[in-house]
Coordinates of C-alpha atoms in Angstrom, one line a residue:
X297 CA -34.1 -18.4 -1.2
X298 CA -30.9 -16.3 -1.4
X299 CA -27.6 -16.0 0.5
X300 CA -27.9 -14.1 3.7
X301 CA -28.0 -14.8 7.4
X302 CA -28.8 -18.5 6.7
X303 CA -27.4 -19.2 3.3
X304 CA -27.4 -23.0 3.3
X305 CA -30.1 -24.9 1.4
X306 CA -29.8 -28.0 3.6
X307 CA -29.9 -26.5 7.1
X308 CA -30.3 -23.4 9.2
X309 CA -26.6 -22.8 9.8
X310 CA -25.8 -19.0 10.0
X311 CA -23.0 -17.1 8.3
X312 CA -21.5 -16.5 11.7
X313 CA -21.4 -20.2 12.4
X314 CA -19.8 -20.9 9.0
X315 CA -17.1 -18.4 9.8
X316 CA -16.6 -19.4 13.4
X317 CA -16.9 -23.2 13.5
X318 CA -15.6 -23.4 17.1
X319 CA -18.8 -21.7 18.3
X320 CA -21.2 -23.5 16.0
X321 CA -24.2 -25.2 17.4
X322 CA -23.8 -28.9 18.0
X323 CA -27.2 -29.7 16.3
X324 CA -28.3 -27.4 13.5
X325 CA -31.9 -27.7 12.4
X326 CA -32.3 -29.2 8.9
X327 CA -34.3 -27.5 6.1
X328 CA -37.2 -29.4 4.6
X329 CA -39.7 -28.6 1.9
X330 CA -42.2 -27.9 4.7
X331 CA -39.9 -25.6 6.6
X332 CA -39.1 -23.7 3.3
X333 CA -42.8 -23.3 2.6
X334 CA -43.6 -22.2 6.1
X335 CA -40.8 -19.6 6.1
X336 CA -41.9 -18.2 2.7
X337 CA -45.5 -18.0 3.9
X338 CA -44.3 -16.0 7.0
X339 CA -42.3 -13.5 5.0
X340 CA -45.2 -12.9 2.7
X341 CA -47.8 -12.7 5.4
X342 CA -45.8 -11.1 8.3
X343 CA -43.0 -9.4 6.4
X344 CA -45.1 -8.2 3.5
X345 CA -42.5 -9.9 1.2
X346 CA -39.8 -7.3 2.0
X347 CA -36.4 -8.7 1.1
X348 CA -34.7 -6.6 3.7
X349 CA -36.5 -8.8 6.3
X350 CA -35.3 -12.0 4.7
X351 CA -32.9 -12.8 7.5
X352 CA -35.8 -13.1 9.9
X353 CA -37.4 -15.8 7.8
X354 CA -34.3 -17.9 7.0
X355 CA -34.0 -16.2 3.6
X356 CA -37.0 -18.0 2.1
X357 CA -37.9 -15.1 -0.2
X358 CA -39.5 -17.3 -3.0
X359 CA -41.6 -20.4 -3.1
X360 CA -40.0 -23.8 -3.9
X361 CA -39.5 -24.2 -7.6
X362 CA -39.5 -28.0 -7.7
X363 CA -41.1 -30.5 -5.4
X364 CA -37.9 -32.4 -4.8
X365 CA -36.9 -33.5 -1.3
X366 CA -33.9 -31.4 -0.2
X367 CA -31.8 -34.4 0.7
X368 CA -32.0 -35.4 -2.9
X369 CA -30.6 -32.0 -4.1
X370 CA -26.8 -32.0 -4.9
X371 CA -24.5 -29.1 -5.6
X372 CA -23.7 -28.9 -9.4
X373 CA -20.1 -30.1 -10.1
X374 CA -19.5 -27.0 -12.2
X375 CA -20.4 -24.7 -9.3
X376 CA -17.9 -26.6 -7.1
X377 CA -15.1 -26.4 -9.7
X378 CA -15.7 -22.7 -10.2
X379 CA -15.3 -22.0 -6.5
X380 CA -12.3 -24.2 -6.0
X381 CA -10.4 -22.8 -9.1
X382 CA -11.1 -19.2 -8.1
X383 CA -9.8 -20.0 -4.6
X384 CA -6.6 -21.6 -5.9
X385 CA -6.0 -18.8 -8.4
X386 CA -6.4 -16.1 -5.7
X387 CA -4.0 -18.1 -3.4
X388 CA -1.4 -18.1 -6.2
X389 CA -2.0 -14.4 -6.9
X390 CA -1.5 -13.6 -3.2
X391 CA 1.7 -15.6 -3.1
X392 CA 3.1 -13.9 -6.1
X393 CA 2.2 -10.5 -4.7
X394 CA 4.2 -11.4 -1.6
X395 CA 7.2 -12.0 -3.8
X396 CA 6.6 -8.7 -5.5
X397 CA 6.6 -7.0 -2.2
X398 CA 9.8 -8.7 -1.2
X399 CA 11.4 -7.7 -4.4
X400 CA 10.3 -4.1 -3.8
X401 CA 11.9 -4.2 -0.4
X402 CA 15.1 -5.6 -1.8
X403 CA 15.1 -2.9 -4.5
X404 CA 15.1 -0.2 -1.7
X405 CA 18.2 -1.7 -0.2
X406 CA 20.0 -1.9 -3.5
X407 CA 19.3 1.8 -4.2
X408 CA 20.5 2.8 -0.7
X409 CA 23.8 1.1 -1.4
X410 CA 24.2 3.4 -4.3
X411 CA 25.9 1.0 -6.7
X412 CA 22.9 1.1 -9.1
X413 CA 21.0 4.2 -10.2
X414 CA 17.2 4.5 -10.3
X415 CA 17.4 5.0 -14.1
X416 CA 19.3 1.7 -14.6
X417 CA 16.9 -0.3 -12.5
X418 CA 13.7 1.2 -13.9
X419 CA 14.9 0.6 -17.5
X420 CA 14.2 -3.1 -16.9
X421 CA 10.8 -4.2 -18.2
X422 CA 9.9 -5.9 -14.9
X423 CA 11.5 -3.6 -12.4
X424 CA 10.0 -0.6 -14.2
X425 CA 6.7 -1.5 -12.5
X426 CA 8.1 -0.2 -9.3
X427 CA 8.5 3.3 -10.7
X428 CA 5.9 4.9 -8.4
X429 CA 7.6 3.3 -5.4
X430 CA 11.1 4.2 -6.4
X431 CA 10.0 7.8 -6.9
X432 CA 8.6 7.8 -3.4
X433 CA 11.8 6.5 -1.8
X434 CA 13.5 9.8 -2.0
X435 CA 10.6 11.6 -0.3
X436 CA 10.3 9.0 2.4
X437 CA 14.1 9.0 2.9
X438 CA 14.1 12.8 3.4
X439 CA 11.4 12.5 6.1
X440 CA 13.4 9.7 7.8
X441 CA 16.5 11.9 7.7
X442 CA 14.6 14.7 9.5
X443 CA 13.3 12.1 12.0
X444 CA 16.9 10.9 12.6
X445 CA 18.1 14.4 13.2
X446 CA 15.3 14.9 15.7
X447 CA 16.1 11.6 17.4
X448 CA 19.7 12.8 18.0
X449 CA 18.4 16.1 19.4
X450 CA 15.9 14.1 21.5
X451 CA 18.7 12.0 23.0
X452 CA 20.6 15.2 24.0
X453 CA 17.5 16.7 25.5
X454 CA 16.8 13.5 27.5
X455 CA 20.4 13.5 28.8
X456 CA 19.9 17.1 29.9
X457 CA 16.6 16.2 31.5
X458 CA 18.3 13.4 33.4
X459 CA 20.9 15.8 34.7
X460 CA 18.3 18.3 35.7
X461 CA 16.4 15.7 37.6
X462 CA 19.6 14.6 39.4
X463 CA 20.9 18.1 40.2
X464 CA 17.7 20.0 41.1
X465 CA 17.3 20.6 44.7
X466 CA 14.0 19.8 46.5
X467 CA 11.7 22.8 46.8
X468 CA 13.6 24.9 44.2
X469 CA 10.9 26.5 42.2
X470 CA 13.2 27.8 39.5
X471 CA 14.7 24.4 39.0
X472 CA 11.3 22.9 38.9
X473 CA 10.2 25.3 36.2
X474 CA 13.3 24.6 34.1
X475 CA 12.7 20.8 34.5
X476 CA 9.0 21.1 33.4
X477 CA 10.1 23.1 30.4
X478 CA 12.7 20.5 29.5
X479 CA 10.0 17.8 29.8
X480 CA 7.8 19.7 27.5
X481 CA 10.6 20.1 24.9
X482 CA 11.4 16.3 25.0
X483 CA 7.7 15.5 24.5
X484 CA 7.4 17.9 21.6
X485 CA 10.5 16.5 19.9
X486 CA 9.2 12.9 20.4
X487 CA 5.8 13.7 18.9
X488 CA 7.4 15.5 15.9
X489 CA 9.7 12.6 15.3
X490 CA 6.9 10.1 15.4
X491 CA 4.8 12.2 12.9
X492 CA 7.7 12.2 10.5
X493 CA 8.2 8.4 10.8
X494 CA 4.5 7.9 10.3
X495 CA 4.4 10.2 7.2
X496 CA 7.4 8.4 5.7
X497 CA 5.7 5.0 6.2
X498 CA 2.5 6.4 4.7
X499 CA 4.4 7.6 1.6
X500 CA 5.9 4.2 1.1
X501 CA 2.6 2.4 1.7
X502 CA 0.7 4.7 -0.7
X503 CA 3.3 4.1 -3.5
X504 CA 3.7 0.4 -2.8
X505 CA 3.0 -1.9 -5.7
X506 CA -0.6 -3.2 -5.7
X507 CA -1.9 -6.6 -6.5
X508 CA -1.7 -7.2 -10.3
X509 CA 0.9 -4.4 -10.8
X510 CA 4.1 -6.1 -9.7
X511 CA 6.6 -7.9 -11.9
X512 CA 5.0 -11.3 -11.1
X513 CA 1.3 -10.7 -10.6
X514 CA 1.1 -8.5 -13.7
X515 CA 2.0 -11.6 -15.8
X516 CA -1.1 -13.6 -14.8
X517 CA -3.6 -11.8 -16.9
X518 CA -1.5 -12.0 -20.1
X519 CA -1.4 -15.8 -19.5
X520 CA -5.2 -15.8 -19.2
X521 CA -5.6 -13.7 -22.3
X522 CA -3.3 -16.1 -24.2
X523 CA -6.0 -18.7 -23.7
X524 CA -8.8 -16.2 -24.3
X525 CA -9.9 -16.3 -20.7
X526 CA -10.8 -13.3 -18.6
X527 CA -12.0 -12.8 -15.1
X528 CA -15.5 -11.4 -14.5
X529 CA -15.2 -7.7 -13.4
X530 CA -18.4 -7.6 -11.4
X531 CA -18.4 -11.0 -9.8
X532 CA -15.3 -10.9 -7.5
X533 CA -13.2 -11.5 -10.6
X534 CA -14.5 -15.1 -10.9
X535 CA -14.4 -17.3 -13.9
X536 CA -17.1 -18.9 -16.1
X537 CA -17.3 -22.6 -16.5
X538 CA -15.8 -22.9 -20.0
X539 CA -12.8 -20.7 -18.9
X540 CA -12.2 -22.9 -15.9
X541 CA -12.2 -26.0 -18.1
X542 CA -9.7 -24.3 -20.4
X543 CA -7.3 -23.3 -17.6
X544 CA -7.4 -26.8 -16.1
X545 CA -5.6 -28.2 -19.1
X546 CA -2.0 -29.1 -18.7
X547 CA -0.6 -26.5 -21.0
X548 CA -2.5 -23.7 -19.3
X549 CA -1.4 -24.9 -15.8
X550 CA 2.2 -25.0 -17.0
X551 CA 2.0 -21.5 -18.3
X552 CA 0.5 -20.1 -15.1
X553 CA 2.8 -22.0 -12.8
X554 CA 5.9 -21.0 -14.8
X555 CA 5.3 -17.2 -14.3
X556 CA 7.7 -17.0 -11.3
X557 CA 10.6 -18.9 -12.9
X558 CA 10.3 -17.0 -16.3
X559 CA 10.2 -13.6 -14.6
X560 CA 13.0 -14.3 -12.3
X561 CA 15.1 -15.7 -15.1
X562 CA 14.5 -12.6 -17.1
X563 CA 15.4 -10.4 -14.2
X564 CA 18.6 -12.3 -13.7
X565 CA 19.6 -12.2 -17.3
X566 CA 18.8 -8.5 -17.7
X567 CA 20.4 -7.3 -14.5
X568 CA 23.3 -9.7 -14.0
X569 CA 25.8 -7.0 -14.5
X570 CA 23.9 -4.5 -12.4
X571 CA 22.6 -6.3 -9.3
X572 CA 22.3 -9.8 -8.1
X573 CA 18.6 -10.2 -7.4
X574 CA 18.2 -12.3 -4.3
X575 CA 15.5 -15.0 -4.4

């Protein structure tokens, strides 16, 4: 058996029901040794053993290895701890990334005020990680300036359009033609302005700091490496059992959870004379 449409060893619950518990069946058929044997027989006999058809036979792609009643099989504690720790680690990483993004947004406001130069901010070991984003700010700002200019022009054209609508006489073909042309101009200006806004947003998004690259999230891997722990590159960046045991020790927990305070303290100390970082 392998994960698939019905990934549970103990019952025939589907992946969709696991994701959407509100629409889950009230009674879900349990698995038994007999049902596993029957499903495996069917996939061999009817499905020719094709794994791509496994979902049609409750994923019973192999015979039962041990003749142990299913209700006596328990999930290994190590397997549970691996999943829980990975979940908690990713939650922490996501929260730190949110702070990185907030700091990135604040950085934009600081630069717009003009009291601090890009060079001064990027000289900081932590803020320097926003180099790509800071470089994109000027490009995005130029696009926004063009959009602002178009918006002013658009307001003028809309005012003219309102006046034409008010002053045009009924049945005046010339006035109608002028009015339609004005409508077309307003529409073109609006579309051009929106394209510039979208392009500016795209420039910012493309250059935005990614998970693991910001001042905070970038400090997680060094902590792991300090304890000779690394995430598995080809398994959703999960951890192995010994590494989880290592990271569940008090010292490792303290190191990980102090990332935020240590980075923020460093930022405050290094930039106190330049900018008051808001947290």
